[in-house]
Amino acid sequence: DTGVSQDPRHKITKRGQNVTFRCDPISEHNRLYWYRQTLGQGPEFLTYFQNEAQLEKSRLLSDRFSAERPKGSFSTLEIQRTEQGDSAMYLCASSLGAGEQFFGPGTRLTVL
Amino acid sequence: EDQVTQSPEALRLQEGESSSLNCSYTVSGLRGLFWYRQDPGKGPEFLFTLYSAGEEKEKERLKATLTKKESFLHITAPKPEDSATYLCAVQTTNAGGTSYGKLTFGQGTILTVHP
């Protein structure tokens, strides 16, 4: 049984660089979510996909952020021109329909 | 706007000392309320989903309950391994009853259980 996996687990980058994260959901799950979590806070919704369609995107999400799920399986989240405020844990979750969301281990991003 | 507030922010217990965590919510339409456990540096681990007022779910030393305005996570005779951050989240519906996919989380309660 494989749960949600994320790669890389840690990423350190310099301000202004682009970064890309990957998420592989539980195989039979059709929905995939991205959240961001900063220290001492609960996860904050970024965007989600049903199959390959991006159904909702947070109004707070900068246009420097883009996500794709091209074949309805894995997803990538790209952050362009990173800023220090982008430092956070980026979490991916998947679900079957609107059911329980199962989270991956997260990617911790540090922007220097 | 949907709001979720958890209290207390932190709770320190002695092993065996039972207590409750609170999650208050304000939403337009509730589809479900979710409880998660999160260990440091890891992703949240699913515990329970509650869908309607009066519903209860149990798992080992944990019991979750739901009213129209709040949910409680009761911890009976906790052990040190129950130490973690406990998160609650809501999933809502629009006026037509269609579910939004996203979860809106509270800030969490940090539980520490001392031996």
Short mmCIF file of C-alpha atoms in Angstrom, two decimals:
data_model
loop_
_atom_site.label_atom_id
_atom_site.label_comp_id
_atom_site.label_asym_id
_atom_site.label_seq_id
_atom_site.Cartn_x
_atom_site.Cartn_y
_atom_site.Cartn_z
CA ASP A 1 0.00 0.00 0.00
CA THR A 2 1.49 3.30 -1.04
CA GLY A 3 0.19 6.55 0.37
CA VAL A 4 0.68 10.02 -1.05
CA SER A 5 4.31 10.73 -1.89
CA GLN A 6 6.03 14.06 -2.42
CA ASP A 7 9.39 14.97 -3.87
CA PRO A 8 11.68 16.52 -2.82
CA ARG A 9 11.20 16.40 0.94
CA HIS A 10 13.38 19.47 1.44
CA LYS A 11 14.34 22.29 -0.88
CA ILE A 12 16.64 25.22 -0.17
CA THR A 13 16.76 27.92 -2.82
CA LYS A 14 17.85 31.48 -3.25
CA ARG A 15 15.39 34.32 -3.63
CA GLY A 16 14.38 34.81 -7.24
CA GLN A 17 14.91 31.19 -8.30
CA ASN A 18 12.13 28.93 -9.60
CA VAL A 19 11.25 25.70 -7.83
CA THR A 20 9.03 22.76 -8.75
CA PHE A 21 7.53 20.15 -6.46
CA ARG A 22 5.95 16.84 -7.38
CA CYS A 23 3.10 14.94 -5.76
CA ASP A 24 2.01 11.37 -6.49
CA PRO A 25 -1.46 10.65 -5.06
CA ILE A 26 -2.98 7.38 -3.92
CA SER A 27 -3.55 5.56 -7.19
CA GLU A 28 -7.33 5.27 -7.20
CA HIS A 29 -7.94 8.83 -5.97
CA ASN A 30 -9.33 11.27 -8.54
CA ARG A 31 -8.88 14.46 -6.52
CA LEU A 32 -5.55 16.06 -5.66
CA TYR A 33 -5.07 19.08 -3.40
CA TRP A 34 -2.20 21.45 -2.60
CA TYR A 35 -1.93 23.23 0.75
CA ARG A 36 0.72 25.42 2.37
CA GLN A 37 1.52 25.38 6.07
CA THR A 38 3.64 27.83 8.06
CA LEU A 39 4.87 27.31 11.59
CA GLY A 40 2.13 27.33 14.19
CA GLN A 41 -0.69 27.48 11.65
CA GLY A 42 -3.02 24.97 10.08
CA PRO A 43 -2.67 24.10 6.40
CA GLU A 44 -3.96 26.76 3.98
CA PHE A 45 -5.67 25.70 0.76
CA LEU A 46 -3.94 26.58 -2.52
CA THR A 47 -5.66 24.66 -5.32
CA TYR A 48 -7.19 21.34 -6.26
CA PHE A 49 -7.77 19.10 -9.26
CA GLN A 50 -10.40 16.57 -10.15
CA ASN A 51 -8.69 14.27 -12.62
CA GLU A 52 -6.79 16.69 -14.87
CA ALA A 53 -9.12 19.68 -14.38
CA GLN A 54 -8.14 22.42 -11.96
CA LEU A 55 -11.45 23.13 -10.20
CA GLU A 56 -10.56 25.73 -7.60
CA LYS A 57 -7.71 28.08 -6.87
CA SER A 58 -7.30 30.22 -3.77
CA ARG A 59 -7.83 33.94 -4.30
CA LEU A 60 -4.75 34.46 -2.15
CA LEU A 61 -2.59 32.50 -4.57
CA SER A 62 -0.07 34.70 -6.33
CA ASP A 63 0.29 34.41 -10.10
CA ARG A 64 3.85 33.24 -9.41
CA PHE A 65 2.30 29.91 -8.41
CA SER A 66 1.11 27.42 -11.00
CA ALA A 67 0.00 23.83 -10.71
CA GLU A 68 -0.63 21.12 -13.26
CA ARG A 69 -1.96 17.60 -13.32
CA PRO A 70 -1.54 16.75 -16.99
CA LYS A 71 -2.72 13.14 -17.09
CA GLY A 72 -4.86 13.08 -13.99
CA SER A 73 -2.20 11.23 -12.03
CA PHE A 74 0.77 13.06 -10.50
CA SER A 75 0.80 16.83 -10.06
CA THR A 76 3.47 19.53 -10.04
CA LEU A 77 3.47 22.85 -8.21
CA GLU A 78 5.84 25.51 -9.53
CA ILE A 79 6.78 28.72 -7.78
CA GLN A 80 8.47 31.31 -9.96
CA ARG A 81 10.74 34.07 -8.65
CA THR A 82 10.65 32.77 -5.10
CA GLU A 83 10.45 35.20 -2.19
CA GLN A 84 11.37 34.70 1.46
CA GLY A 85 7.67 34.72 2.31
CA ASP A 86 7.25 31.56 0.26
CA SER A 87 9.19 29.59 2.88
CA ALA A 88 6.74 27.00 4.23
CA MET A 89 5.76 23.35 4.17
CA TYR A 90 3.93 22.49 0.96
CA LEU A 91 1.48 19.64 1.47
CA CYS A 92 -0.27 17.50 -1.09
CA ALA A 93 -3.39 15.46 -0.35
CA SER A 94 -5.62 13.17 -2.37
CA SER A 95 -9.15 11.87 -2.04
CA LEU A 96 -11.77 9.79 -3.77
CA GLY A 97 -14.41 12.34 -4.66
CA ALA A 98 -15.20 14.74 -1.81
CA GLY A 99 -14.25 12.18 0.83
CA GLU A 100 -11.45 12.10 3.35
CA GLN A 101 -8.22 13.73 2.23
CA PHE A 102 -5.00 11.83 2.88
CA PHE A 103 -1.86 13.88 3.11
CA GLY A 104 1.67 13.28 1.97
CA PRO A 105 4.79 14.01 4.07
CA GLY A 106 5.20 17.49 2.60
CA THR A 107 8.02 19.43 0.96
CA ARG A 108 9.74 21.94 3.20
CA LEU A 109 10.87 24.99 1.22
CA THR A 110 13.44 27.41 2.56
CA VAL A 111 14.08 30.58 0.55
CA LEU A 112 17.31 32.34 1.47
CA GLU B 1 -16.13 33.56 5.05
CA ASP B 2 -15.67 30.17 6.72
CA GLN B 3 -13.89 30.30 10.08
CA VAL B 4 -12.49 27.57 12.30
CA THR B 5 -11.11 28.28 15.78
CA GLN B 6 -9.45 25.73 18.01
CA SER B 7 -8.88 25.97 21.75
CA PRO B 8 -6.78 25.78 23.73
CA GLU B 9 -3.72 26.59 21.62
CA ALA B 10 -1.65 24.27 23.80
CA LEU B 11 -2.56 21.66 26.40
CA ARG B 12 -0.23 19.87 28.79
CA LEU B 13 -1.53 16.73 30.51
CA GLN B 14 -0.17 14.09 32.79
CA GLU B 15 -0.40 10.54 31.52
CA GLY B 16 -3.88 9.25 32.34
CA GLU B 17 -5.40 12.73 32.75
CA SER B 18 -8.42 12.92 30.43
CA SER B 19 -9.39 16.16 28.69
CA SER B 20 -11.09 17.68 25.63
CA LEU B 21 -10.04 19.83 22.71
CA ASN B 22 -12.52 22.26 21.16
CA CYS B 23 -13.13 23.24 17.54
CA SER B 24 -15.65 26.03 16.87
CA TYR B 25 -16.75 26.76 13.34
CA THR B 26 -18.75 29.33 11.39
CA VAL B 27 -19.70 28.22 7.90
CA SER B 28 -22.46 28.81 5.39
CA GLY B 29 -23.15 25.11 4.92
CA LEU B 30 -21.28 22.20 6.49
CA ARG B 31 -20.60 19.05 4.50
CA GLY B 32 -18.20 17.51 6.99
CA LEU B 33 -15.84 18.20 9.88
CA PHE B 34 -12.50 16.42 9.90
CA TRP B 35 -9.98 15.75 12.66
CA TYR B 36 -6.31 15.16 11.90
CA ARG B 37 -3.24 14.44 13.98
CA GLN B 38 0.10 15.97 12.94
CA ASP B 39 3.53 15.03 14.28
CA PRO B 40 6.41 17.51 13.93
CA GLY B 41 7.78 17.70 10.40
CA LYS B 42 5.14 15.33 8.98
CA GLY B 43 1.91 15.65 7.06
CA PRO B 44 -1.46 15.48 8.84
CA GLU B 45 -2.80 11.99 9.57
CA PHE B 46 -6.55 11.48 9.13
CA LEU B 47 -8.50 10.55 12.28
CA PHE B 48 -12.26 11.14 11.88
CA THR B 49 -14.99 12.64 9.73
CA LEU B 50 -18.25 13.85 11.26
CA TYR B 51 -21.18 14.82 9.05
CA SER B 52 -24.15 15.73 11.25
CA ALA B 53 -24.90 17.12 14.69
CA GLY B 54 -25.06 14.40 17.32
CA GLU B 55 -22.66 12.12 15.48
CA GLU B 56 -19.81 10.51 17.42
CA LYS B 57 -16.74 8.55 16.28
CA GLU B 58 -14.23 6.65 18.42
CA LYS B 59 -10.72 5.32 17.88
CA GLU B 60 -8.70 3.92 20.74
CA ARG B 61 -8.43 6.71 23.35
CA LEU B 62 -10.01 9.36 21.10
CA LYS B 63 -13.68 10.25 20.66
CA ALA B 64 -14.94 13.02 18.42
CA THR B 65 -18.37 14.63 18.75
CA LEU B 66 -20.21 17.24 16.69
CA THR B 67 -22.84 19.90 17.39
CA LYS B 68 -24.17 22.60 15.07
CA LYS B 69 -21.48 25.04 16.15
CA GLU B 70 -18.54 23.03 17.46
CA SER B 71 -16.77 19.73 17.72
CA PHE B 72 -14.91 18.18 20.62
CA LEU B 73 -12.07 15.70 20.60
CA HIS B 74 -12.11 13.83 23.90
CA ILE B 75 -8.91 12.10 24.97
CA THR B 76 -9.37 9.43 27.62
CA ALA B 77 -6.38 8.34 29.75
CA PRO B 78 -3.81 9.76 27.32
CA LYS B 79 -0.33 8.31 26.88
CA PRO B 80 2.88 10.15 25.93
CA GLU B 81 2.56 8.81 22.37
CA ASP B 82 -0.64 10.84 21.99
CA SER B 83 1.49 13.99 22.05
CA ALA B 84 0.99 15.80 18.73
CA THR B 85 -0.80 18.75 17.14
CA TYR B 86 -4.50 18.05 16.57
CA LEU B 87 -6.11 19.88 13.67
CA CYS B 88 -9.75 20.23 12.80
CA ALA B 89 -11.02 21.28 9.40
CA VAL B 90 -14.36 21.90 7.71
CA GLN B 91 -15.52 21.11 4.22
CA THR B 92 -18.45 23.21 3.13
CA THR B 93 -21.24 23.34 0.56
CA ASN B 94 -22.66 26.19 -1.47
CA ALA B 95 -26.28 27.33 -1.36
CA GLY B 96 -27.20 24.65 -3.87
CA GLY B 97 -25.69 21.91 -1.74
CA THR B 98 -22.68 21.28 -3.98
CA SER B 99 -19.58 20.46 -1.96
CA TYR B 100 -16.49 22.57 -2.17
CA GLY B 101 -13.44 20.35 -2.22
CA LYS B 102 -11.11 22.34 -0.05
CA LEU B 103 -10.66 22.00 3.68
CA THR B 104 -10.49 25.07 5.92
CA PHE B 105 -8.31 24.33 8.94
CA GLY B 106 -8.07 25.75 12.42
CA GLN B 107 -4.65 26.65 13.81
CA GLY B 108 -4.39 23.44 15.81
CA THR B 109 -4.00 22.43 19.46
CA ILE B 110 -0.55 21.28 20.57
CA LEU B 111 -1.03 18.41 23.03
CA THR B 112 1.81 17.32 25.29
CA VAL B 113 1.34 14.30 27.54
CA HIS B 114 3.93 13.84 30.27
CA PRO B 115 4.73 10.39 31.69
#
